[in-house]
Coordinates of C-alpha atoms and ligand atoms in Angstrom, one line a residue:
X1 CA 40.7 10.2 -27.3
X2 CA 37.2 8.5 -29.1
X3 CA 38.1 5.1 -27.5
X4 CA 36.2 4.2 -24.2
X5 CA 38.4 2.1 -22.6
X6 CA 37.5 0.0 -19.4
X7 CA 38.8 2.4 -16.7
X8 CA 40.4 -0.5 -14.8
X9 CA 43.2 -2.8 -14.9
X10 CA 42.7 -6.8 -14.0
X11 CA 44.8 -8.2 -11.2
X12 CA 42.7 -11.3 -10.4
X13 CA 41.3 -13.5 -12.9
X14 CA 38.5 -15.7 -12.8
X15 CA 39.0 -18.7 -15.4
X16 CA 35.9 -19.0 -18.1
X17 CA 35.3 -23.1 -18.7
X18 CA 35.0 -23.2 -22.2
X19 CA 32.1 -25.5 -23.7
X20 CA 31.5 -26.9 -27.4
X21 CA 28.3 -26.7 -28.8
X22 CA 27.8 -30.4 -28.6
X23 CA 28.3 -30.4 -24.8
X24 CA 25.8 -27.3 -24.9
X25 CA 23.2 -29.0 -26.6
X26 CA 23.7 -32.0 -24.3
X27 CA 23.6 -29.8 -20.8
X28 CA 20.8 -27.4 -21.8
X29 CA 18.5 -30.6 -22.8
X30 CA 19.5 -32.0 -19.4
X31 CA 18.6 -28.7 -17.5
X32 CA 15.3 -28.9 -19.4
X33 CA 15.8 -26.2 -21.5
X34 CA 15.7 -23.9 -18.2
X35 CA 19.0 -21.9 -18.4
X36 CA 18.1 -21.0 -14.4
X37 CA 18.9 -24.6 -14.0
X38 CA 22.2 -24.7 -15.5
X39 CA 25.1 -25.0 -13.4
X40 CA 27.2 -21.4 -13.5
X41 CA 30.7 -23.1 -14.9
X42 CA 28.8 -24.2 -17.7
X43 CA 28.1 -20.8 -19.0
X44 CA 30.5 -19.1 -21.0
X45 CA 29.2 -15.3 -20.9
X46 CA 26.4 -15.4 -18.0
X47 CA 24.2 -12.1 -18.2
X48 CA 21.5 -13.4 -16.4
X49 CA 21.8 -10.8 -14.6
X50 CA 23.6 -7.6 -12.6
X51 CA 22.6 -8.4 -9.4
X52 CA 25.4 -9.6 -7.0
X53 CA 27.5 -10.2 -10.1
X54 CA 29.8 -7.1 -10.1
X55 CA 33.4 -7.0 -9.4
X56 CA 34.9 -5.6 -6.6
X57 CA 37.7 -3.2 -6.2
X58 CA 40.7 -3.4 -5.0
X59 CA 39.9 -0.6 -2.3
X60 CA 36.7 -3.1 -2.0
X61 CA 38.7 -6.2 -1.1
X62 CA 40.9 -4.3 0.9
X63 CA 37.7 -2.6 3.1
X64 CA 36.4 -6.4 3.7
X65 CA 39.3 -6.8 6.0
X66 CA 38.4 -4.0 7.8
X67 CA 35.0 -5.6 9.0
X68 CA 34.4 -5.3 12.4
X69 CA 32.3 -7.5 13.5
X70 CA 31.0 -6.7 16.7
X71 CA 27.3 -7.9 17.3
X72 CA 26.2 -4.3 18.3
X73 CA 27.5 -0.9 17.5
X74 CA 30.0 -1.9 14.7
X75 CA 32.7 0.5 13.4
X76 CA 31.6 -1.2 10.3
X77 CA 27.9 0.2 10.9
X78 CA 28.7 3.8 11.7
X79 CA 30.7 3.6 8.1
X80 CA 28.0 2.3 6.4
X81 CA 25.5 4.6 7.8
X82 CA 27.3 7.9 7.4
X83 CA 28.3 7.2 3.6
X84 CA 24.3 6.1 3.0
X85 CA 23.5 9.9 4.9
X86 CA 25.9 12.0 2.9
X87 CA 24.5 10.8 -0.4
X88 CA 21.2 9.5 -0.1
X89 CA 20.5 12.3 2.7
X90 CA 17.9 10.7 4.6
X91 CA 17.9 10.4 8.8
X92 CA 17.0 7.1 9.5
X93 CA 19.3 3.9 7.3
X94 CA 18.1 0.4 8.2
X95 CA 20.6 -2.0 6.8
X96 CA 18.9 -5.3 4.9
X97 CA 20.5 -8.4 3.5
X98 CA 18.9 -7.3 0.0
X99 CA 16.7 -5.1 -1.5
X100 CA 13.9 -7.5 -1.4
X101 CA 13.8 -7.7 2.3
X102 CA 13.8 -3.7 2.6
X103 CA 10.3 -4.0 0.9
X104 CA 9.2 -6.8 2.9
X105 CA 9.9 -4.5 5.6
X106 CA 8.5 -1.2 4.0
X107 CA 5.4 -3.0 2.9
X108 CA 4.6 -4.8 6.1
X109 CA 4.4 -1.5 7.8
X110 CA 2.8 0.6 5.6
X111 CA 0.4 -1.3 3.1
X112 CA -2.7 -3.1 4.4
X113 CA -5.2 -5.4 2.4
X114 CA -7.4 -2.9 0.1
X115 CA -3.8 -0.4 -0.2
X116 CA -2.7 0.4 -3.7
X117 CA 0.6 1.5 -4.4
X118 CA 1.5 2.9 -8.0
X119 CA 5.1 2.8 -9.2
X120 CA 6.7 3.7 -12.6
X121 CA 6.8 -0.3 -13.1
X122 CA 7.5 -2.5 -10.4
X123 CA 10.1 -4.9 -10.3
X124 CA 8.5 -8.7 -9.3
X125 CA 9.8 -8.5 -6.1
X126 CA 8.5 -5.1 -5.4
X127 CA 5.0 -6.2 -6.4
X128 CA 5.3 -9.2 -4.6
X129 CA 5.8 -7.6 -1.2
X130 CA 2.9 -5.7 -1.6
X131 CA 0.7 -8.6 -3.3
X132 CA 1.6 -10.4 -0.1
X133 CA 0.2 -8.0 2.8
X134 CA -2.5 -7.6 0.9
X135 CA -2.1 -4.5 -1.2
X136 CA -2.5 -3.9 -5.2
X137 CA 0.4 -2.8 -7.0
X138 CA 0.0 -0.4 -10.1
X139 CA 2.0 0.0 -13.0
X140 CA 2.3 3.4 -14.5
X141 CA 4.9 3.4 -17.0
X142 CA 4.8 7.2 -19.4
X143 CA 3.2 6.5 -23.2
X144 CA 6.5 6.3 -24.7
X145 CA 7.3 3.3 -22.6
X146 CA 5.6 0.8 -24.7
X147 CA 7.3 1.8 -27.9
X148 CA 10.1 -0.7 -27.9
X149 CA 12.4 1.2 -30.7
X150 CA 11.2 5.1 -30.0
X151 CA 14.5 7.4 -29.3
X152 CA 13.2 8.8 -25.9
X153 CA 15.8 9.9 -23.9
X154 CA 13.4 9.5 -20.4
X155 CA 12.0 6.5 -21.1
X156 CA 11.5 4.9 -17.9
X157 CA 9.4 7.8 -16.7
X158 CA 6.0 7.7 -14.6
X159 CA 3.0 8.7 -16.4
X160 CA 2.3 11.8 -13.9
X161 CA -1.2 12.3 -15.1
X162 CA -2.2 9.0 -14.6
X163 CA -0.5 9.4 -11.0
X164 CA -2.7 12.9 -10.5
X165 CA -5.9 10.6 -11.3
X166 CA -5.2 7.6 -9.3
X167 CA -4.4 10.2 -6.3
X168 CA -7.4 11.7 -6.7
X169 CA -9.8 9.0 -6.7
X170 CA -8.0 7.1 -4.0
X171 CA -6.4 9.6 -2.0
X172 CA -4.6 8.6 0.7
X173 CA -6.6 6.7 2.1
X174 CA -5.8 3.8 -0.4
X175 CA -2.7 5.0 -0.9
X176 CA 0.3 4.4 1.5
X177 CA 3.1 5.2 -0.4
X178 CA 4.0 6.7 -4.3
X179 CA 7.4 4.5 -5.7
X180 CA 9.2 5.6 -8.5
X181 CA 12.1 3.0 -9.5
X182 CA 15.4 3.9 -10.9
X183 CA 16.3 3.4 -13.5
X184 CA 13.2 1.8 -14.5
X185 CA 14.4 -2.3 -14.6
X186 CA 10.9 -3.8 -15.9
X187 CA 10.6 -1.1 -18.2
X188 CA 14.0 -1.5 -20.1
X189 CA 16.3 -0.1 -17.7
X190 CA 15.2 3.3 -19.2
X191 CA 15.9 6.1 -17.0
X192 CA 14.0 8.6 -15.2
X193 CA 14.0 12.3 -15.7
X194 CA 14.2 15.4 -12.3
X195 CA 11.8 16.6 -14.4
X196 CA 9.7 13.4 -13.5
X197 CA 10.4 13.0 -9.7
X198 CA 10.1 16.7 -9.0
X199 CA 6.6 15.9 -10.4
X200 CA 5.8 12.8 -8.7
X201 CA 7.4 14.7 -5.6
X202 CA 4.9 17.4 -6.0
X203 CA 1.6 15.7 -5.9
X204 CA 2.5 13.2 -3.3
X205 CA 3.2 15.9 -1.2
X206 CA -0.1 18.0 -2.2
X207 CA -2.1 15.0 -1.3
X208 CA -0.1 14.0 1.9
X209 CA 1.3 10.6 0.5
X210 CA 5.1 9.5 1.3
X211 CA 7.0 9.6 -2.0
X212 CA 10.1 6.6 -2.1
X213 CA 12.4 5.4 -4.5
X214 CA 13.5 2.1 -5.4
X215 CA 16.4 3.1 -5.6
X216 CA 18.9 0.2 -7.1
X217 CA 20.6 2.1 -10.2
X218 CA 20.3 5.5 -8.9
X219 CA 24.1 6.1 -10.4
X220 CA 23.3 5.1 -13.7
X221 CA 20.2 7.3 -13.4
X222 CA 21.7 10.4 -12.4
X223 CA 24.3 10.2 -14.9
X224 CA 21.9 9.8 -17.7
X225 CA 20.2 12.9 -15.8
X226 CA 23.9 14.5 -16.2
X227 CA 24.1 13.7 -19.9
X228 CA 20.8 14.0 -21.4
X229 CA 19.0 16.4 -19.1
X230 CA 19.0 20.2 -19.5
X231 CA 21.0 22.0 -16.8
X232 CA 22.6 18.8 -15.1
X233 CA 26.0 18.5 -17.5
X234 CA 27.9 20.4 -15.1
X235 CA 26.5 18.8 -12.1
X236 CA 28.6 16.2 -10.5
X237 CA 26.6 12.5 -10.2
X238 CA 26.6 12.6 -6.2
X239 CA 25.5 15.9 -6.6
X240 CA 22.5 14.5 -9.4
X241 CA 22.0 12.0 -6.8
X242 CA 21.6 14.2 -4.0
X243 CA 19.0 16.3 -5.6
X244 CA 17.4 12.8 -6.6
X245 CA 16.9 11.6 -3.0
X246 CA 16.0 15.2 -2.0
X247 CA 12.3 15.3 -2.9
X248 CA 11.7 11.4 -1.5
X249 CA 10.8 11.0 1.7
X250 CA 12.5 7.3 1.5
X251 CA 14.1 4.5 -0.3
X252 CA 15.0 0.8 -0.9
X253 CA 17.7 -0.2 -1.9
X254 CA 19.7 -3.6 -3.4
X255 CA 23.5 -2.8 -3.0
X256 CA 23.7 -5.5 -5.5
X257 CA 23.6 -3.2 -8.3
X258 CA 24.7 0.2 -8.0
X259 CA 27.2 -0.1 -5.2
X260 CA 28.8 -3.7 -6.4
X261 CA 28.2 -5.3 -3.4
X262 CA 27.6 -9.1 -4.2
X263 CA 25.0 -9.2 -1.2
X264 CA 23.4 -5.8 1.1
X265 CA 20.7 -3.4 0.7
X266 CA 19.1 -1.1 2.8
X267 CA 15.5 1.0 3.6
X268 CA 15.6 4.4 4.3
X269 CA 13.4 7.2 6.0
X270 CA 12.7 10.3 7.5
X271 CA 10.5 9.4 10.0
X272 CA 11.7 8.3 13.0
X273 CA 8.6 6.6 14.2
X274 CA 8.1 4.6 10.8
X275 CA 11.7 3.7 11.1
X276 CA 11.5 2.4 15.0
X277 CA 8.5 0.4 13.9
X278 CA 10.5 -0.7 10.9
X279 CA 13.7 -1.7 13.4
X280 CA 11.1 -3.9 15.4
X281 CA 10.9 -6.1 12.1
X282 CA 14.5 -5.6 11.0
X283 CA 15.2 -7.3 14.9
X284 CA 13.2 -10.4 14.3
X285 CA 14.0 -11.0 11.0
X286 CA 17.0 -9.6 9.8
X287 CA 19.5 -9.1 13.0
X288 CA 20.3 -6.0 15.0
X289 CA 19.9 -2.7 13.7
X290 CA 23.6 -2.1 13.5
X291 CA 23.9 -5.2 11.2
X292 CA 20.8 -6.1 9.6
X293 CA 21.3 -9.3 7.6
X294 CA 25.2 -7.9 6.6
X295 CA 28.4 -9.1 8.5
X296 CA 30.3 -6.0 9.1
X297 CA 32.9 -6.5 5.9
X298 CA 29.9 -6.4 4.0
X299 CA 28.6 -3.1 5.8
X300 CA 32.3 -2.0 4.4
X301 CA 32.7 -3.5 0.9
X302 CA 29.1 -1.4 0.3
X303 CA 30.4 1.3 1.6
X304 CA 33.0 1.6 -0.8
X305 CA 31.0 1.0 -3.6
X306 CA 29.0 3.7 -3.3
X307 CA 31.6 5.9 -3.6
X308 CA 33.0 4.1 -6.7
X309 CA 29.9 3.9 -8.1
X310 CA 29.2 7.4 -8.9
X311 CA 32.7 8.0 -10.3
X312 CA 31.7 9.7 -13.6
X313 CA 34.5 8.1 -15.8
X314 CA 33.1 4.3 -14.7
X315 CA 29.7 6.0 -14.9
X316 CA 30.6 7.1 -18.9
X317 CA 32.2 3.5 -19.4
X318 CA 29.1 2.1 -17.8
X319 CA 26.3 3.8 -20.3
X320 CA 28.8 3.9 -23.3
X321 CA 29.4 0.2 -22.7
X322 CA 26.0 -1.0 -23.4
X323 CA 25.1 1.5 -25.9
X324 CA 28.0 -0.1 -27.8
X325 CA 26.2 -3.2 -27.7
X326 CA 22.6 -1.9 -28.6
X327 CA 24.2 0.3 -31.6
X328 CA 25.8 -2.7 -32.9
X329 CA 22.3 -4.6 -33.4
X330 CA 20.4 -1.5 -34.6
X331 CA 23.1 -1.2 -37.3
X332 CA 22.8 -5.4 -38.2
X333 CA 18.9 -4.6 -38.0
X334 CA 18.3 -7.0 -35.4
X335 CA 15.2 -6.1 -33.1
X336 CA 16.3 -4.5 -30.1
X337 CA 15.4 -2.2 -27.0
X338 CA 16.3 1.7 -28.0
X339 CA 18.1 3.6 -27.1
X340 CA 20.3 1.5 -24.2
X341 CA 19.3 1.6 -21.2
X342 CA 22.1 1.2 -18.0
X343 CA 22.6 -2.1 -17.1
X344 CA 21.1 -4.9 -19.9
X345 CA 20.4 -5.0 -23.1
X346 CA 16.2 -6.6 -24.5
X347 CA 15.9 -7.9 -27.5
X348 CA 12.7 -8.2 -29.0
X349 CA 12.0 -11.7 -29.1
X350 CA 8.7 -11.3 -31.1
X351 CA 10.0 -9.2 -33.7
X352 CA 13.1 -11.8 -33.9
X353 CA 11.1 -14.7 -33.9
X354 CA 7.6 -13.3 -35.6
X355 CA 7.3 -17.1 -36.6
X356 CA 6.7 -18.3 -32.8
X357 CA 3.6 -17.1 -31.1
X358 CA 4.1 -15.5 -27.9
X359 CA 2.3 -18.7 -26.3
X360 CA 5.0 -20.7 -27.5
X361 CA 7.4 -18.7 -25.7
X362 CA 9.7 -16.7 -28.2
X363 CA 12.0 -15.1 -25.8
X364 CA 12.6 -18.7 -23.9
X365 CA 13.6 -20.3 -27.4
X366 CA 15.8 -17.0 -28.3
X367 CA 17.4 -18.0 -24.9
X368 CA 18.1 -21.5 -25.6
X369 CA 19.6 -20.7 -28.8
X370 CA 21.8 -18.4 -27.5
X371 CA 23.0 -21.0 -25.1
X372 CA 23.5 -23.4 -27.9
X373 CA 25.5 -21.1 -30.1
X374 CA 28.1 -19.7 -27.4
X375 CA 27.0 -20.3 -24.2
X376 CA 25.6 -17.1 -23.3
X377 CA 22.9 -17.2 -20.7
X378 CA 20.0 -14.2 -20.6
X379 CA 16.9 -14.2 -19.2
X380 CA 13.6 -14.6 -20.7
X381 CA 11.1 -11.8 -19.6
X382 CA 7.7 -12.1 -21.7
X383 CA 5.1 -15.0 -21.6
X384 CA 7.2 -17.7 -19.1
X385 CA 7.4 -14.9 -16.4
X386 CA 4.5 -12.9 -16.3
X387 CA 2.0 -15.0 -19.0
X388 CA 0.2 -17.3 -16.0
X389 CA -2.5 -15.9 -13.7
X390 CA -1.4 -18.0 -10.5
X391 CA -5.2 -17.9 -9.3
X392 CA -7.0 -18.5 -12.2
X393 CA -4.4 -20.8 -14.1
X394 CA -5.3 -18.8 -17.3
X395 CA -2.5 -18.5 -20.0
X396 CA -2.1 -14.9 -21.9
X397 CA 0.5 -13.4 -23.7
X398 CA 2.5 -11.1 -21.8
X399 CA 3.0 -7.6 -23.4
X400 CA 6.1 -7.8 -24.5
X401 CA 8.1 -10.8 -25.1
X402 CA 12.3 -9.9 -24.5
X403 CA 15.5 -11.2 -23.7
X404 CA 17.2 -9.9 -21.1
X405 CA 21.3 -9.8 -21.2
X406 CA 21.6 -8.0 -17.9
X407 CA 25.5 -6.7 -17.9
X408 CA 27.7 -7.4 -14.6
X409 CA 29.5 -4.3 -13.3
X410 CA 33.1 -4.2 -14.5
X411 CA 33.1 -8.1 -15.0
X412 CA 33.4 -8.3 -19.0
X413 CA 35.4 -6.7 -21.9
X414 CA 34.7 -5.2 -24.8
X415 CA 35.4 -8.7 -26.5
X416 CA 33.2 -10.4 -24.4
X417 CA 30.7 -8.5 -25.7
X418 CA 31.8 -8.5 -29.0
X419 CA 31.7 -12.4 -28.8
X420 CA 28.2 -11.9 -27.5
X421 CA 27.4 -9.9 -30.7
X422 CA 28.6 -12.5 -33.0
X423 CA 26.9 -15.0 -31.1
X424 CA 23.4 -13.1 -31.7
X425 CA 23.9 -12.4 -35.3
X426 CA 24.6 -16.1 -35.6
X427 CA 21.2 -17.0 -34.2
X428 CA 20.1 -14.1 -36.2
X429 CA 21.1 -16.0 -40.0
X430 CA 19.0 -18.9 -38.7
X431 CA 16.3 -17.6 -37.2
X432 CA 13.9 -19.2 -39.3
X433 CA 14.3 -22.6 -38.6
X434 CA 14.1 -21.9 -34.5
X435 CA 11.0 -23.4 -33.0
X436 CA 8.8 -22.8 -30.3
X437 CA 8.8 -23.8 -26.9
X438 CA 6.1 -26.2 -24.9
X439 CA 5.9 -26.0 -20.6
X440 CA 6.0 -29.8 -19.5
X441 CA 6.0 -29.4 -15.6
X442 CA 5.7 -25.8 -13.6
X443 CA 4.8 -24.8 -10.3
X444 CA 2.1 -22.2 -9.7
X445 CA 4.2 -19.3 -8.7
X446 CA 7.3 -17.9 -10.5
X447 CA 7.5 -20.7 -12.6
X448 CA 10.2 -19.1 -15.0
X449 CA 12.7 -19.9 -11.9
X450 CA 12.1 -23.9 -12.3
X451 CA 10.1 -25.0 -15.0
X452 CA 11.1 -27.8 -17.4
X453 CA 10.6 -27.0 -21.0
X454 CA 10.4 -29.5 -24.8
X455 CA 10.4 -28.2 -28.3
X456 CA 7.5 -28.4 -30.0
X457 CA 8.1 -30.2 -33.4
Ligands
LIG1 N1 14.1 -3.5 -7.3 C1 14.6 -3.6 -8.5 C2 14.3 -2.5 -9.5 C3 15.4 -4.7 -8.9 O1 15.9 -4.8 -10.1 C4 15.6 -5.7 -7.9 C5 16.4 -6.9 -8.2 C6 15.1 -5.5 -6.6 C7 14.3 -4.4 -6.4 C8 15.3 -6.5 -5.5 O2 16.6 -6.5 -5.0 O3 17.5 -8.7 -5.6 O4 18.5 -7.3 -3.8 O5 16.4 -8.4 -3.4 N2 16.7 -7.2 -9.4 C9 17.5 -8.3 -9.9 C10 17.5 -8.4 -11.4 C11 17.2 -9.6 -9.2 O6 18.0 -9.4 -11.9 O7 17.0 -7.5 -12.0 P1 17.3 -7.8 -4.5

């Protein structure tokens, strides 16, 4: 068969409030044109995001009432821990509330003021974590990343020379720890190639550095590994994955992606001194080591997931799914990420809006619009997000000004997104007459989370 169908059935609904456009216009203005501060049940389609969003399984739902929830030594915990071991492979799994508070961790042990830790691109929270203690986070995204239409099927690739260069100057003195994140979120969700982590692997381990992944979308990674790599089509995804985790000496990890949990994540390592040091932090500000910041049916409901997760027909619905959506907007000519990444869909803000200037926040009106037209909510990532230097209150464009509509796990239909379609190619016709955006009130720090916004007139 050509179709892809959903490879699910529905048994529980969840009831979608359906809005009019005049309401929308009228609940947008009064969350000052900050779609963050819209209340959920006045969204229609909400891709905001595919964190904590996904849908459970019935097997899922079923493990929750397994929990045990014992404060120490959990049958929960020893689930948990052995399903992280047989496919991530590591020795030593620290369970976390998030992904986040795995880097807090990671970071607070291993990076010290003056550190500098390159990554692929790091995800705001990542680079947070290190800001924070002290350290300098380093993007090195491969050539090809900033070409927003080129057909590269590796796109979320390190640049390994620049890697070679930064090692070499800074050796590891400076540097604590090489990150490689997969699939590469900042960067378009792009993937990341063996090819590229067997590199990365092999000069942090000439120079003597710790190699880790960020590991959120490791499925969706390995299965574009299976599908566009050579040598990997006959390679089961837990296999892929195995391989993957093989030449790291440690990850983080949000089980709010790749494993549907709507809340976990956990850090892993093969040292078992890191790790007891690591523990030590986990006790005072996460919970017990058996626990972290989970309750045991969360320990459970991950556990499954995991397994779920690198099911290769979901994994070919996954990918197919939103390559349906980005094919459909290359065909209408509408400017767009390519080719699709895993989990969300960028359109090029700037290119749809050439009219606006990127100080005038193109992606943030693209978002608004999209709100107004159907009550779809995405996420602005250009000038709002990264365009402020906190310290210095300057203003520049960012280097790209996108929309994100980040795609929940097994949460909407091909009409859904079919809806969404028609929704863009509405805003599309009139693109001309959108207008750019003015900030009226912002804090200094993530402001894209709260500020209030106007049109300019
Ligand atoms: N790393 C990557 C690559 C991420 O995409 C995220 C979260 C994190 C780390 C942090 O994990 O949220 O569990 O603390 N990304 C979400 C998003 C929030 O919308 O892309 P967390």
């Amino acid at each position: 068969m050509k179709t892809i169908i959903e490879p699910f059935r529905i048994k529980m609904v969840e009831p979608i409030k359906l809005t009019t456009r005049d309401e929308r216009v009228q609940l947008i203005r009064d969350a000052h044109y900050n779609p963050f501060l819209l209340r959920a049940e006045d969204v229609i389609i909400d891709l905001l995001t595919d964190s904590g969003t996904s849908a459970m399984s019935s097997e899922a739902w079923a493990a929750l009432m397994r929990g045990d929830e014992s404060y120490a030594g959990a049958r929960s915990w020893y689930r948990f821990r052995d399903t992280v071991k047989d496919i991530f492979g590591f020795e030593q799994v620290i369970p976390t509330h998030q992904g986040r508070a795995a880097e807090h961790i990671l970071f607070g042990v291993m990076v010290k003021p003056g550190s500098i830790v390159p990554n692929n691109t790091h995800f705001d929270t990542t680079r947070g974590n290190i800001e924070f203690v002290g350290g300098e986070a380093v993007d090195l995204p491969c050539p090809e990343a900033d070409d927003i239409e080129m057909r590269h099927p590796f796109k979320g690739n390190m640049d390994t020379a620049a890697l070679e260069e930064l090692v070499a100057e800074h050796g590891p003195e400076r540097i604590p720890v090489i990150m490689v994140t997969v699939t590469n979120n900042s960067g378009g969700g792009q993937p990341v190639s063996m090819a590229n982590i067997r590199e990365i692997s092999r000069i942090a381990k000439a120079a003597g550095i710790p190699f880790y992944i960020d590991a959120c979308r490791f499925a969706e990674n390995a299965h574009f590994i299976k599908r566009r790599e050579e040598g990997y089509a006959d390679i089961a995804a837990i296999d892929i994955a195995r391989e993957m985790f093989g030449y790291a000496d440690g990850c983080t990890m949000s089980a709010k992606k790749d494993s549907f949990g709507n809340i976990g994540g956990f850090l892993c390592t093969n040292d078992a001194e890191l790790a007891s040091r690591e523990r030590n932090i986990l006790i005072m500000t996460e919970g017990f080591p058996t626990y972290g910041g989970l309750a045991g049916r969360d320990l459970e409901a991950i556990a499954v997931g995991l397994r779920e997760t690198l099911d290769e027909h979901y994994l070919d619905y996954r990918l197919l799914s939103t390559r349906y959506v980005v094919e459909r907007l290359v065909e209408a000519g509408i400017p767009v990420m390519a080719p699709a990444g895993g989990h969300a869909v960028y359109l090029d803000a700037r290119r749809f809006l050439p009219h606006i200037e990127p100080l005038h926040y193109p992606g943030q009106a693209l978002s608004i619009e999209l709100y107004v037209e159907a009550g779809v909510r995405a996420v602005e990532i250009g000038t709002v997000m990264f365009g402020l230097d906190p310290h210095s209150g300057e203003e520049r464009p960012a280097r790209l000004d996108l929309l994100r509509l980040a795609i929940p796990r097994r949460v909407y239909t091909q009409s859904h997104m079919d809806y969404v379609l028609e929704a863009i190619g509405q805003v599309w016709e009139r693109r001309e007459t959108i207008r750019g955006m003015r900030i009226t009130r912002a804090p200094q720090f993530l402001r894209h989370f709260t500020a209030h916004f106007e049109w300019i007139d």
